[in-house]
Amino acid sequence: MVDLNDVVVFARVVEAGSFTAAARLLAMPKTTVSRRVAALEREVGVRLLQRTTRSLNLTDAGRLYYEQSSQGLRTIEEANLRLAEARAEPSGTIRISAPVGFGGHFLIRAVVDFLTLYPKTNVELRLTDDKLNLIEDGIDLAFRTGRLEDSTLIARKLGSTHRLLCASHDYLARYGMPEGPADLARHRCVIAGPSVSGAHWVLDGPQGQETVVVAGRFAANEMQAVVAAALAGFGIAQLPQPMADGLINEGRLRRVLDGYTTPAGGLHVLFPSSRHLSPLVKAFIDLAVERISNRANRA
């Protein structure tokens, strides 16, 4: 039976170009290297190397054997590396990007749990509604909501998300509570978009999907600004559910039209294409998936 250690020694001799160089690489005597290669040749029944005092050349059989065996050795080395990484405690800095509405509540709690669980890690969190270039901006993974654009990035769907309609207690005291989507036309709305007029909201409710035209005094393309306007009493706003739930539970906002939400959009985590995830990135994704699953089970 072929000894795998002999195959490793043979491959190192071929790659180093000589028994002497391979012996240095393997930190073993040259005589041991020569003896292991000879043992391999006896086991496979053919000469693999032509040795002279000045040169070392592969035979045709040796070339074929090296090509085939080296692929297997690389596979084993890769498996050992992945296993070592899987057993290693995550450490280092992970750079994460997420939309403000998602990251401002749910994700920050996940980050706190991650830092507590893995004391050798650091997190740099960039909360922005702009879609950053992960490669150029050095981002390890990004959370995205809604429809994904075509990309060379690897995407993993974590679940679905939607927005809830919310308003401040002060606003509802002044303008009243809408009873149905049609009532939104007479209300002031905080628009997550470029213009205070001409916006329309698509809502899912008991009667199916409805589209209503809305307008207001304030529009912004950044979620923190939309939240600030809603808290200040400037109108009804659509807020991502994790953010809305937090503000409602704190008593700062009240949900409007309880039976209605926006159509569900996908929640994905994206990371640059690679053969494998680092233990650091994988550990954070696993934690985020667990938190999202627990939240869905409580819903």
Coordinates of C-alpha atoms in Angstrom, one line a residue:
M1 CA 0.0 0.0 0.0
V2 CA 1.3 3.4 -1.0
D3 CA 2.4 5.6 2.0
L4 CA 0.9 9.0 1.6
N5 CA 4.0 10.5 3.2
D6 CA 6.1 9.1 0.4
V7 CA 3.9 10.8 -2.1
V8 CA 4.3 14.1 -0.3
V9 CA 8.1 13.7 -0.4
F10 CA 8.1 12.8 -4.1
A11 CA 6.0 15.9 -4.9
R12 CA 8.3 18.2 -2.9
V13 CA 11.3 16.8 -4.8
V14 CA 9.7 17.5 -8.1
E15 CA 8.7 21.0 -7.0
A16 CA 12.1 21.8 -5.4
G17 CA 14.0 20.4 -8.4
S18 CA 16.5 18.3 -6.3
F19 CA 16.8 16.0 -3.4
T20 CA 18.9 18.5 -1.5
A21 CA 16.4 21.4 -1.9
A22 CA 13.5 19.1 -1.0
A23 CA 15.4 17.9 2.1
R24 CA 15.8 21.5 3.3
L25 CA 12.1 22.2 2.6
L26 CA 11.0 19.2 4.5
A27 CA 13.6 19.5 7.3
M28 CA 14.8 15.9 6.9
P29 CA 18.1 14.3 5.9
K30 CA 18.7 14.0 2.2
T31 CA 19.1 10.2 2.6
T32 CA 15.6 10.0 4.1
V33 CA 14.2 11.9 1.1
S34 CA 15.9 9.5 -1.3
R35 CA 14.8 6.5 0.6
R36 CA 11.2 7.5 0.6
V37 CA 11.1 8.2 -3.1
A38 CA 12.7 4.8 -3.8
A39 CA 10.1 3.2 -1.6
L40 CA 7.3 4.9 -3.5
E41 CA 8.8 3.7 -6.8
R42 CA 8.9 0.1 -5.5
E43 CA 5.3 0.3 -4.4
V44 CA 3.9 1.7 -7.7
G45 CA 6.2 -0.6 -9.7
V46 CA 7.7 2.1 -12.1
R47 CA 10.6 4.5 -12.1
L48 CA 9.3 8.0 -11.4
L49 CA 12.6 10.0 -11.5
Q50 CA 15.7 9.7 -13.7
R51 CA 18.7 10.6 -11.4
T52 CA 22.2 11.6 -12.6
T53 CA 24.9 13.4 -10.8
R54 CA 24.0 16.7 -12.4
S55 CA 20.2 16.5 -13.1
L56 CA 16.9 15.2 -11.9
N57 CA 14.2 14.5 -14.5
L58 CA 10.7 13.1 -14.4
T59 CA 10.0 10.0 -16.4
D60 CA 6.8 9.9 -18.5
A61 CA 5.2 7.8 -15.7
G62 CA 6.6 10.2 -13.1
R63 CA 5.1 13.2 -14.8
L64 CA 1.7 11.6 -15.0
Y65 CA 1.9 10.4 -11.4
Y66 CA 2.9 13.9 -10.2
E67 CA 0.1 15.6 -12.1
Q68 CA -2.5 13.3 -10.6
S69 CA -1.2 13.0 -7.1
S70 CA -0.4 16.7 -6.6
Q71 CA -4.1 17.5 -7.3
G72 CA -5.1 15.1 -4.5
L73 CA -2.5 16.6 -2.2
R74 CA -3.7 20.1 -2.8
T75 CA -7.3 18.9 -2.0
I76 CA -6.1 17.4 1.3
E77 CA -4.1 20.5 2.2
E78 CA -7.2 22.7 1.4
A79 CA -9.4 20.4 3.6
N80 CA -6.9 20.6 6.5
L81 CA -6.8 24.4 6.2
R82 CA -10.6 24.7 6.2
L83 CA -10.8 22.4 9.2
A84 CA -8.2 24.4 11.1
E85 CA -10.1 27.6 10.2
A86 CA -13.4 26.1 11.4
R87 CA -11.9 25.1 14.7
A88 CA -10.1 28.5 15.2
E89 CA -11.7 31.2 17.3
P90 CA -12.8 34.1 15.1
S91 CA -10.5 37.0 15.4
G92 CA -9.6 40.3 13.6
T93 CA -11.7 43.1 12.2
I94 CA -14.8 42.7 10.1
R95 CA -16.2 45.6 8.1
I96 CA -20.0 45.5 7.6
S97 CA -22.4 47.7 5.6
A98 CA -26.2 47.9 6.1
P99 CA -29.1 50.2 5.4
V100 CA -29.9 52.6 8.2
G101 CA -33.3 51.2 8.9
F102 CA -32.1 47.6 9.3
G103 CA -28.8 48.3 10.9
G104 CA -29.9 51.0 13.4
H105 CA -31.9 48.5 15.5
F106 CA -31.6 44.9 14.7
L107 CA -28.1 44.8 13.4
I108 CA -26.5 46.8 16.2
R109 CA -27.9 44.3 18.8
A110 CA -26.3 41.5 16.7
V111 CA -23.0 43.3 16.6
V112 CA -23.0 43.7 20.4
D113 CA -23.7 40.0 20.8
F114 CA -21.0 39.2 18.4
L115 CA -18.4 41.3 20.1
T116 CA -19.3 39.8 23.5
L117 CA -19.2 36.2 22.2
Y118 CA -15.9 36.7 20.3
P119 CA -13.6 38.9 22.4
K120 CA -10.8 38.8 19.8
T121 CA -12.9 40.5 17.1
N122 CA -13.5 44.1 16.1
V123 CA -16.4 45.4 14.0
E124 CA -16.5 48.5 11.8
L125 CA -20.2 49.1 10.9
R126 CA -21.2 51.6 8.1
L127 CA -24.9 52.4 8.2
T128 CA -25.9 54.0 4.9
D129 CA -28.7 53.7 2.5
D130 CA -26.2 54.1 -0.4
K131 CA -25.1 50.9 -2.0
L132 CA -21.3 50.8 -1.4
N133 CA -18.9 49.0 -3.6
L134 CA -17.7 46.2 -1.4
I135 CA -14.4 45.7 -3.2
E136 CA -13.4 49.4 -3.5
D137 CA -14.6 50.2 0.0
G138 CA -13.1 47.2 1.7
I139 CA -16.4 45.8 3.0
D140 CA -16.4 42.2 4.1
L141 CA -20.2 41.8 4.0
A142 CA -23.2 43.9 3.3
F143 CA -26.8 43.6 4.2
R144 CA -29.3 44.7 1.5
T145 CA -33.0 44.9 1.4
G146 CA -35.3 44.8 -1.6
R147 CA -34.5 43.7 -5.1
L148 CA -30.8 42.9 -5.8
E149 CA -29.1 44.3 -8.8
D150 CA -27.0 41.9 -11.0
S151 CA -23.6 41.5 -9.4
T152 CA -20.5 39.4 -9.2
L153 CA -21.0 39.3 -5.4
I154 CA -22.2 36.2 -3.6
A155 CA -25.7 36.7 -2.2
R156 CA -27.4 34.7 0.5
K157 CA -31.1 35.3 1.3
L158 CA -31.8 35.6 5.0
G159 CA -35.5 36.3 4.9
S160 CA -38.0 39.0 4.0
T161 CA -38.7 42.4 5.3
H162 CA -41.3 45.1 4.9
R163 CA -42.2 48.5 6.1
L164 CA -44.9 49.6 8.6
L165 CA -46.8 52.9 8.6
C166 CA -46.1 55.0 11.7
A167 CA -46.7 58.5 13.0
S168 CA -46.1 60.5 16.2
H169 CA -48.7 60.8 18.9
D170 CA -48.7 64.5 18.4
Y171 CA -49.4 64.3 14.6
L172 CA -52.3 61.8 15.2
A173 CA -53.7 64.1 17.9
R174 CA -53.8 67.0 15.4
Y175 CA -54.9 65.2 12.2
G176 CA -56.6 62.0 13.4
M177 CA -56.0 58.3 12.7
P178 CA -56.6 57.2 9.0
E179 CA -59.1 54.3 8.8
G180 CA -58.0 53.0 5.4
P181 CA -55.5 53.6 2.6
A182 CA -57.7 56.1 0.8
D183 CA -57.5 58.4 3.8
L184 CA -53.8 58.8 3.3
A185 CA -54.6 61.3 0.5
R186 CA -55.8 63.8 3.0
H187 CA -52.9 63.3 5.4
R188 CA -49.4 64.6 5.3
C189 CA -46.8 61.9 4.7
V190 CA -43.1 61.8 5.1
I191 CA -41.7 60.7 1.8
A192 CA -38.7 58.4 1.5
G193 CA -37.7 59.7 -1.9
P194 CA -36.7 62.8 -3.9
S195 CA -39.9 64.8 -3.9
V196 CA -42.8 65.8 -1.6
S197 CA -45.3 65.4 -4.5
G198 CA -46.1 62.6 -6.9
A199 CA -45.2 59.8 -4.7
H200 CA -47.3 56.6 -4.4
W201 CA -47.3 53.9 -1.8
V202 CA -48.1 50.3 -2.5
L203 CA -49.8 48.5 0.4
D204 CA -50.7 44.9 1.1
G205 CA -53.8 44.6 3.2
P206 CA -57.1 42.6 3.8
Q207 CA -58.4 43.5 0.4
G208 CA -55.2 42.7 -1.4
Q209 CA -52.7 45.2 -2.8
E210 CA -53.7 48.8 -3.1
T211 CA -51.8 51.8 -4.5
V212 CA -52.4 55.3 -3.1
V213 CA -50.9 58.7 -4.1
V214 CA -49.4 60.5 -1.1
A215 CA -47.8 63.9 -0.5
G216 CA -46.4 65.9 2.4
R217 CA -44.1 68.7 3.5
F218 CA -40.9 66.7 3.8
A219 CA -39.0 64.2 1.6
A220 CA -35.6 62.6 2.1
N221 CA -33.6 59.7 0.6
E222 CA -32.0 58.8 3.9
M223 CA -33.9 56.8 6.5
Q224 CA -32.6 58.6 9.6
A225 CA -34.0 61.9 8.2
V226 CA -37.4 60.3 7.5
V227 CA -37.5 59.0 11.1
A228 CA -36.5 62.4 12.5
A229 CA -39.4 64.0 10.5
A230 CA -41.9 61.5 11.7
L231 CA -40.8 61.9 15.3
A232 CA -41.1 65.7 14.9
G233 CA -44.8 65.3 13.8
F234 CA -44.5 66.1 10.1
G235 CA -46.6 63.2 9.0
I236 CA -47.0 59.5 8.5
A237 CA -43.9 57.6 7.4
Q238 CA -43.1 54.1 6.1
L239 CA -40.3 52.6 8.3
P240 CA -38.5 49.3 8.0
Q241 CA -40.1 46.9 10.5
P242 CA -37.1 46.4 12.8
M243 CA -36.8 50.2 13.2
A244 CA -40.6 50.7 13.5
D245 CA -41.0 48.0 16.1
G246 CA -38.3 49.6 18.2
L247 CA -39.8 53.1 18.1
I248 CA -43.3 51.8 18.7
N249 CA -42.2 49.7 21.7
E250 CA -40.4 52.8 23.1
G251 CA -43.7 54.8 22.8
R252 CA -42.2 57.3 20.5
L253 CA -44.3 56.4 17.5
R254 CA -47.7 54.7 16.9
R255 CA -48.5 52.3 14.2
V256 CA -51.0 53.5 11.5
L257 CA -53.3 51.2 9.6
D258 CA -52.5 48.0 11.6
G259 CA -53.6 45.7 8.9
Y260 CA -51.4 47.1 6.1
T261 CA -47.7 46.8 5.3
T262 CA -45.6 47.4 2.2
P263 CA -45.1 44.3 0.0
A264 CA -42.3 42.1 1.4
G265 CA -38.9 42.5 -0.1
G266 CA -35.9 40.2 0.2
L267 CA -33.3 40.6 2.9
H268 CA -29.9 39.4 1.7
V269 CA -26.3 39.3 2.9
L270 CA -23.7 39.9 0.2
F271 CA -19.9 39.2 0.2
P272 CA -17.2 39.2 -2.4
S273 CA -16.8 36.1 -4.5
S274 CA -14.2 33.7 -3.0
R275 CA -13.6 30.0 -2.7
H276 CA -14.5 30.1 1.0
L277 CA -15.7 32.4 3.8
S278 CA -13.2 33.3 6.5
P279 CA -14.2 32.1 10.0
L280 CA -14.7 35.7 11.0
V281 CA -17.3 36.4 8.3
K282 CA -19.0 33.0 8.6
A283 CA -19.4 33.5 12.3
F284 CA -21.1 36.8 11.9
I285 CA -23.4 35.5 9.2
D286 CA -24.4 32.5 11.3
L287 CA -25.2 34.8 14.2
A288 CA -27.3 37.1 12.1
V289 CA -29.2 34.2 10.6
E290 CA -29.9 32.9 14.1
R291 CA -31.2 36.3 15.2
I292 CA -33.4 36.7 12.1
S293 CA -34.8 33.2 12.6
N294 CA -35.6 33.9 16.2
R295 CA -37.3 37.2 15.3
A296 CA -39.4 35.5 12.6
N297 CA -40.5 32.8 15.1
R298 CA -41.7 35.4 17.6
A299 CA -43.6 37.3 14.9

